[in-house]
XYZ file of C-alpha atoms in Angstrom:
315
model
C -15.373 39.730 -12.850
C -13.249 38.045 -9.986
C -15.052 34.935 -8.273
C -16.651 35.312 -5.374
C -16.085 33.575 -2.283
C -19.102 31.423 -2.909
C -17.800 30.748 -6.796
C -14.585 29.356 -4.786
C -15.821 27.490 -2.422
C -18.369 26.122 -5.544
C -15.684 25.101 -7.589
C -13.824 23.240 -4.413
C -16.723 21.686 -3.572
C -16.607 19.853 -7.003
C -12.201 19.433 -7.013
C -12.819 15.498 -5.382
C -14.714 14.685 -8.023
C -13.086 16.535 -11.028
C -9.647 14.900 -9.631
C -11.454 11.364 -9.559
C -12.306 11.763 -13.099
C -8.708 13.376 -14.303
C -6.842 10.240 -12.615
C -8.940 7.525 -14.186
C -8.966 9.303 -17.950
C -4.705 10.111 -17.692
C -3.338 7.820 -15.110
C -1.565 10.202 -13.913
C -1.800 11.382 -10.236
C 0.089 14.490 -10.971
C -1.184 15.183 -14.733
C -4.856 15.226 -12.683
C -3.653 17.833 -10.350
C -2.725 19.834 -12.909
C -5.838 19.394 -15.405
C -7.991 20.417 -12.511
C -5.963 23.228 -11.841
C -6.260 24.405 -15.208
C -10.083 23.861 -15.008
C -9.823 25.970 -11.788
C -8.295 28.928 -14.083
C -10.896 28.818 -17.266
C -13.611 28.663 -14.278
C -11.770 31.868 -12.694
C -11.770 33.343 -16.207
C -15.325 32.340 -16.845
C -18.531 34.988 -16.527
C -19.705 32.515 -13.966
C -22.811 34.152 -13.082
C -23.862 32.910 -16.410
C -23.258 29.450 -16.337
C -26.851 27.530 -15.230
C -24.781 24.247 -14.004
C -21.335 24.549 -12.673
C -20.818 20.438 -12.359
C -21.688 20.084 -15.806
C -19.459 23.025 -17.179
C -16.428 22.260 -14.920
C -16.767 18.475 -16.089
C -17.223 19.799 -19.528
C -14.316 21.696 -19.588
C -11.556 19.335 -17.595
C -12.453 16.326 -19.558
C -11.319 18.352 -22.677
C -8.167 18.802 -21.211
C -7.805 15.513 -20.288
C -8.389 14.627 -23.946
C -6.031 16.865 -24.983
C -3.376 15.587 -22.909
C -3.789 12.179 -24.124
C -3.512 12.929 -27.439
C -0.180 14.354 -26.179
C 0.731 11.479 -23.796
C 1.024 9.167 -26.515
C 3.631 10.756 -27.967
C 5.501 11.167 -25.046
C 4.820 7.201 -23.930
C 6.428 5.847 -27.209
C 9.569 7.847 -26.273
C 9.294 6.654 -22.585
C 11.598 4.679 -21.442
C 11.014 1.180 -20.843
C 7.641 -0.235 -20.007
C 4.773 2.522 -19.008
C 2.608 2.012 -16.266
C 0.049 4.147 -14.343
C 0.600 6.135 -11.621
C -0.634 3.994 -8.207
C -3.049 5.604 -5.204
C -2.825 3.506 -1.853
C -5.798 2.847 -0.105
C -7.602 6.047 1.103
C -6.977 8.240 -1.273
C -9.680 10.451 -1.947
C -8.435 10.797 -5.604
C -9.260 7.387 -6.156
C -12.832 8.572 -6.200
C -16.210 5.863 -5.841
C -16.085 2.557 -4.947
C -19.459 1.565 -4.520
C -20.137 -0.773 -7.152
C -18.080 -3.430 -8.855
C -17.701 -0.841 -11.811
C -16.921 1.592 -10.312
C -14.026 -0.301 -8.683
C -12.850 -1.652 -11.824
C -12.712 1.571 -14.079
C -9.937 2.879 -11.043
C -7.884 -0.759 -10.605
C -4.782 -0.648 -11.698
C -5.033 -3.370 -14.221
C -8.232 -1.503 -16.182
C -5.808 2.047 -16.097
C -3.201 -0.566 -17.922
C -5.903 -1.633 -20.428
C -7.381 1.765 -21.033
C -4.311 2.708 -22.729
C -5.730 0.720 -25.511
C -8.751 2.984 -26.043
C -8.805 5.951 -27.925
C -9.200 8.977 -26.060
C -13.214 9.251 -26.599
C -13.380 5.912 -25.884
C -11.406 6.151 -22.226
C -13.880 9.392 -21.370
C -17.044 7.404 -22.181
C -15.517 4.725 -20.400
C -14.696 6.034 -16.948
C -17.839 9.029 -17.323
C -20.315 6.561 -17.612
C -19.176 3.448 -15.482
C -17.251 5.369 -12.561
C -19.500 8.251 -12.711
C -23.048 7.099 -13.897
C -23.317 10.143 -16.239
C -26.192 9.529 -18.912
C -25.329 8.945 -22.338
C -27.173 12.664 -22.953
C -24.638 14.118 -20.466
C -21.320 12.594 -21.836
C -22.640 13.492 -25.453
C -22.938 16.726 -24.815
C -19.958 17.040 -22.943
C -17.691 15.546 -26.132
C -19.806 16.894 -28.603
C -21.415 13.834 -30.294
C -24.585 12.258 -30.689
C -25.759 10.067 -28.056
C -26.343 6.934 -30.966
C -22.302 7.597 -31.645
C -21.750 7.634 -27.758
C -23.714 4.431 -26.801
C -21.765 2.596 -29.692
C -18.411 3.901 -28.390
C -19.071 2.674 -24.925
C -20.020 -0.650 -26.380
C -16.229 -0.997 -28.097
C -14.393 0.886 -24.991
C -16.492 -1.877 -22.997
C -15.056 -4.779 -24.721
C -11.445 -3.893 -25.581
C -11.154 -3.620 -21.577
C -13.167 -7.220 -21.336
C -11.298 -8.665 -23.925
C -7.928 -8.050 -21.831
C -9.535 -9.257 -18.230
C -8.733 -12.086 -16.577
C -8.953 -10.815 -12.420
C -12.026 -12.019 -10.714
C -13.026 -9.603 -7.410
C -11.801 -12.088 -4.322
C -12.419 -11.014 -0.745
C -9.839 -9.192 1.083
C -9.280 -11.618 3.800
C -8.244 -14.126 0.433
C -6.550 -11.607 -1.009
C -3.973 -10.971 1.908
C -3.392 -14.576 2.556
C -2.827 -14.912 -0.778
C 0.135 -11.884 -0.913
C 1.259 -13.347 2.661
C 1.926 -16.558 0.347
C 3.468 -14.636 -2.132
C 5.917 -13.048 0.306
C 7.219 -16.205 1.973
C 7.411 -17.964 -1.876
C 9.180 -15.029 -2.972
C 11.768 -14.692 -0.059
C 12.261 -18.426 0.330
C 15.099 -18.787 -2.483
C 13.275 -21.375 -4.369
C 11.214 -20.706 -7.479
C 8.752 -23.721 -7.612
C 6.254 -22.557 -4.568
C 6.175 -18.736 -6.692
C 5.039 -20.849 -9.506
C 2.257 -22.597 -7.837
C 0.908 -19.314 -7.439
C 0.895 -17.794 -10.597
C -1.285 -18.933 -13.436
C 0.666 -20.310 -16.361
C 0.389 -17.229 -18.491
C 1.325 -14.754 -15.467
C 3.368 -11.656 -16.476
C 5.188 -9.723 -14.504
C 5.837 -5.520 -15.663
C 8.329 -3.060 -13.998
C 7.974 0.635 -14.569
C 11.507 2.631 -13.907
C 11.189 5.423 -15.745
C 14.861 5.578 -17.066
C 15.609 6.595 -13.464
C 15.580 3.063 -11.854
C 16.563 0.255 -13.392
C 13.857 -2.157 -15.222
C 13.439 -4.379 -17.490
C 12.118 -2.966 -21.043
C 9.997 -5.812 -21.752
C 7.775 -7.996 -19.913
C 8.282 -11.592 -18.311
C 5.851 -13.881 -19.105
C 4.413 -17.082 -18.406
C 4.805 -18.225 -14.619
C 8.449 -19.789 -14.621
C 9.782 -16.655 -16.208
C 8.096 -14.542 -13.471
C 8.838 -16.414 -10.406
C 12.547 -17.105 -11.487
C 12.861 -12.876 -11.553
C 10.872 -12.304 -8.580
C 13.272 -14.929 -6.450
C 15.703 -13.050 -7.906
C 14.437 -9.422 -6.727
C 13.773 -10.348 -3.364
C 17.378 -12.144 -2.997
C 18.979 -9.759 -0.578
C 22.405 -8.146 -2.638
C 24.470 -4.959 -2.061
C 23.963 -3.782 -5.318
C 19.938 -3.310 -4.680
C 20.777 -1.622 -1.049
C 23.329 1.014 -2.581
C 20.562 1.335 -5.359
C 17.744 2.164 -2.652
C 20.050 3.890 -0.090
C 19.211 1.093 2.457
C 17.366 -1.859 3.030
C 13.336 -0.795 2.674
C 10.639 -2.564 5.054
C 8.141 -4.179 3.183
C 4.324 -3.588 4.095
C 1.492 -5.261 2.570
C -1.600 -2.706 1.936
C -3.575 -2.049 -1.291
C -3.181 -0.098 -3.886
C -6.219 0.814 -6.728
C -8.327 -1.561 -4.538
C -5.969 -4.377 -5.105
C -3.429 -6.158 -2.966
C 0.043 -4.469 -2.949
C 2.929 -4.905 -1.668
C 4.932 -1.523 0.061
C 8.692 -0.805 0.180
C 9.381 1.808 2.161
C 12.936 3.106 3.250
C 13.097 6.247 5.519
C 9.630 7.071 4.691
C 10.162 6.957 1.160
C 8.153 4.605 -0.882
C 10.519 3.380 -3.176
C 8.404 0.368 -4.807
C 4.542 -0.339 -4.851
C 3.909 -3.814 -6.723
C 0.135 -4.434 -7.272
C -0.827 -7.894 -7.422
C -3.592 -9.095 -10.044
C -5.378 -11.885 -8.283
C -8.129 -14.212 -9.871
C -9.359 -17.608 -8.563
C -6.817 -19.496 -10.242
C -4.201 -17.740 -8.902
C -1.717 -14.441 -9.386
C -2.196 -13.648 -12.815
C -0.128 -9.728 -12.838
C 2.489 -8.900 -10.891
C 2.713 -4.504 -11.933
C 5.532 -2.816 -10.254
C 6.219 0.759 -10.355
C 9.470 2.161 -8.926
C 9.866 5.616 -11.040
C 10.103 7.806 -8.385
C 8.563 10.145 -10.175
C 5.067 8.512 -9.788
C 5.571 7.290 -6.356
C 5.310 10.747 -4.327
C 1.687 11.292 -4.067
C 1.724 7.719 -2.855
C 4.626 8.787 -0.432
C 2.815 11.417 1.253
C -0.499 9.828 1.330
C 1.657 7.138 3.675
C 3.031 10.051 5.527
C -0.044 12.027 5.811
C -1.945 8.409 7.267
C -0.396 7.781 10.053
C 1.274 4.725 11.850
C 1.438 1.498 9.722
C 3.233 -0.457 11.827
C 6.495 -2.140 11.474
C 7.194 -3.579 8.240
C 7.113 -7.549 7.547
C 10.695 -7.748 6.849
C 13.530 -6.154 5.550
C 14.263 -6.295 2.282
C 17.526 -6.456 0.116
């Protein structure tokens, strides 16, 4: 039976929330777009006149996909090239989903979407359905299929594999941009020991290029390591500008409710490096440049309006 106007409108009524949950279980901006698209399609192929709750089927059904796909992902990720990392939403974005409470904020940072590759995929959909989404342990049972005893322990082990790999403390946001406006002059002023006063010994630094831009396959660790390559990156040099196309302004925003930092050439996003932050300092420095997971994030900064002019130049 073809859906009504009112089964339509139903279903987008629920696509903010459905796309919320996709993006924190895969990471993935665009792999969410497309799981709720495909949940759009079973619900068009459904007998929905049938179906006594709609939010509870439609979550039912997408966060089997999303399972699905991760069991897929991970085959794909150990052929990926270089070091994986998720997919980051500036400020704004509805996709992003709630923020409300201090779990809520932490299932969607970017450093908790690192960790959650770590969890299994039950594990990641207990996770994020019960502490970005308050959904009972009844509810998430019955949506994976499994007793609430065996759900309740899961969440207990999903809970501390992501504690376990913590070390960011929530600061305010007026510390938080001082902080990155330290960052910036440390990193542009040629000389590697003020970076280091900011980072915490064991700092690490991660690039994500895809295979399409260039970046280093493993991590830099420890805080000399890190601030001797990020002098390095911001030291202006042809070979970056004919790499870019230009010389990209630098904006300072957020990014998965942390502090980021914004290159943007032409009106391109070309680079979005989050910055971990906890009271002793930066302890994460996560930059993506694939382009490939940078053009949601390119037309949510299109789509936003006027940001003002950029910082400085960089390159």
């Amino acid at each position: 039976m073809p859906l009504t106007v009112i089964d339509v409108e139903r279903f987008e009524a629920s696509r903010p929330r459905l796309e919320a949950i996709a993006y924190r279980l895969l990471g993935s901006a665009s792999e969410a777009e497309d799981a709720v698209q495909d949940t759009f399609l079973r619900w068009h192929a459904a007998d929905v006149g049938r179906i006594e709750v709609p939010e509870a089927w439609l979550t039912k059904v997408l966060t089997n996909l999303c399972l699905n796909q991760l069991t897929s992902a991970r085959a794909r990720r150990e052929t990926y090239v270089g070091q994986w990392l998720p997919e980051p939403l500036l400020a704004g974005d509805p996709m992003l989903g709630p923020a409300a409470t201090a779990e809520q904020r932490e299932s969607v940072s970017y450093a908790v979407l690192v960790l959650m590759e770590r969890l299994s995929p039950n594990e990641r959909a207990v996770y994020v359905l019960r502490e970005a989404f308050g959904y009972r342990h009844r509810e998430i049972a019955e949506i994976l299929d499994i007793t609430e005893a065996s759900c309740q322990q899961i969440l207990h082990r999903a809970r501390k594999h992501v504690a376990d790999g913590r070390t960011r403390t929530e600061v305010d946001e007026a510390t938080a941009r001082r902080i990155v406006g330290e960052f910036l002059a440390a990193a542009t002023s040629g000389r590697t020991e003020p970076l280091v006063r900011l980072l915490t010994e064991d700092a690490v630094s991660v690039g994500d290029g895809g295979g399409k831009v260039p970046a280093r396959a493993k991590a830099f660790e420890g805080a000399v390591a890190v601030a001797t390559f990020m002098r390095g990156l911001f030291k202006p040099g042809k070979a970056k500008r004919a790499l870019v196309g230009g010389s990209p302004g630098v904006h300072v925003t957020t990014a998965n409710g942390a502090p980021a930092i914004v290159a943007v050439f032409e009106g391109r996003i070309v680079g979005i490096m989050c910055l971990e932050i906890a009271t002793d300092g930066i302890t994460a420095i996560l930059n993506q440049v694939n382009p490939d997971k940078l053009e949601r994030a390119t037309r949510h900064w299109a789509a936003t309006g006027d940001h003002g002019g950029p910082l400085f130049t960089a390159f």
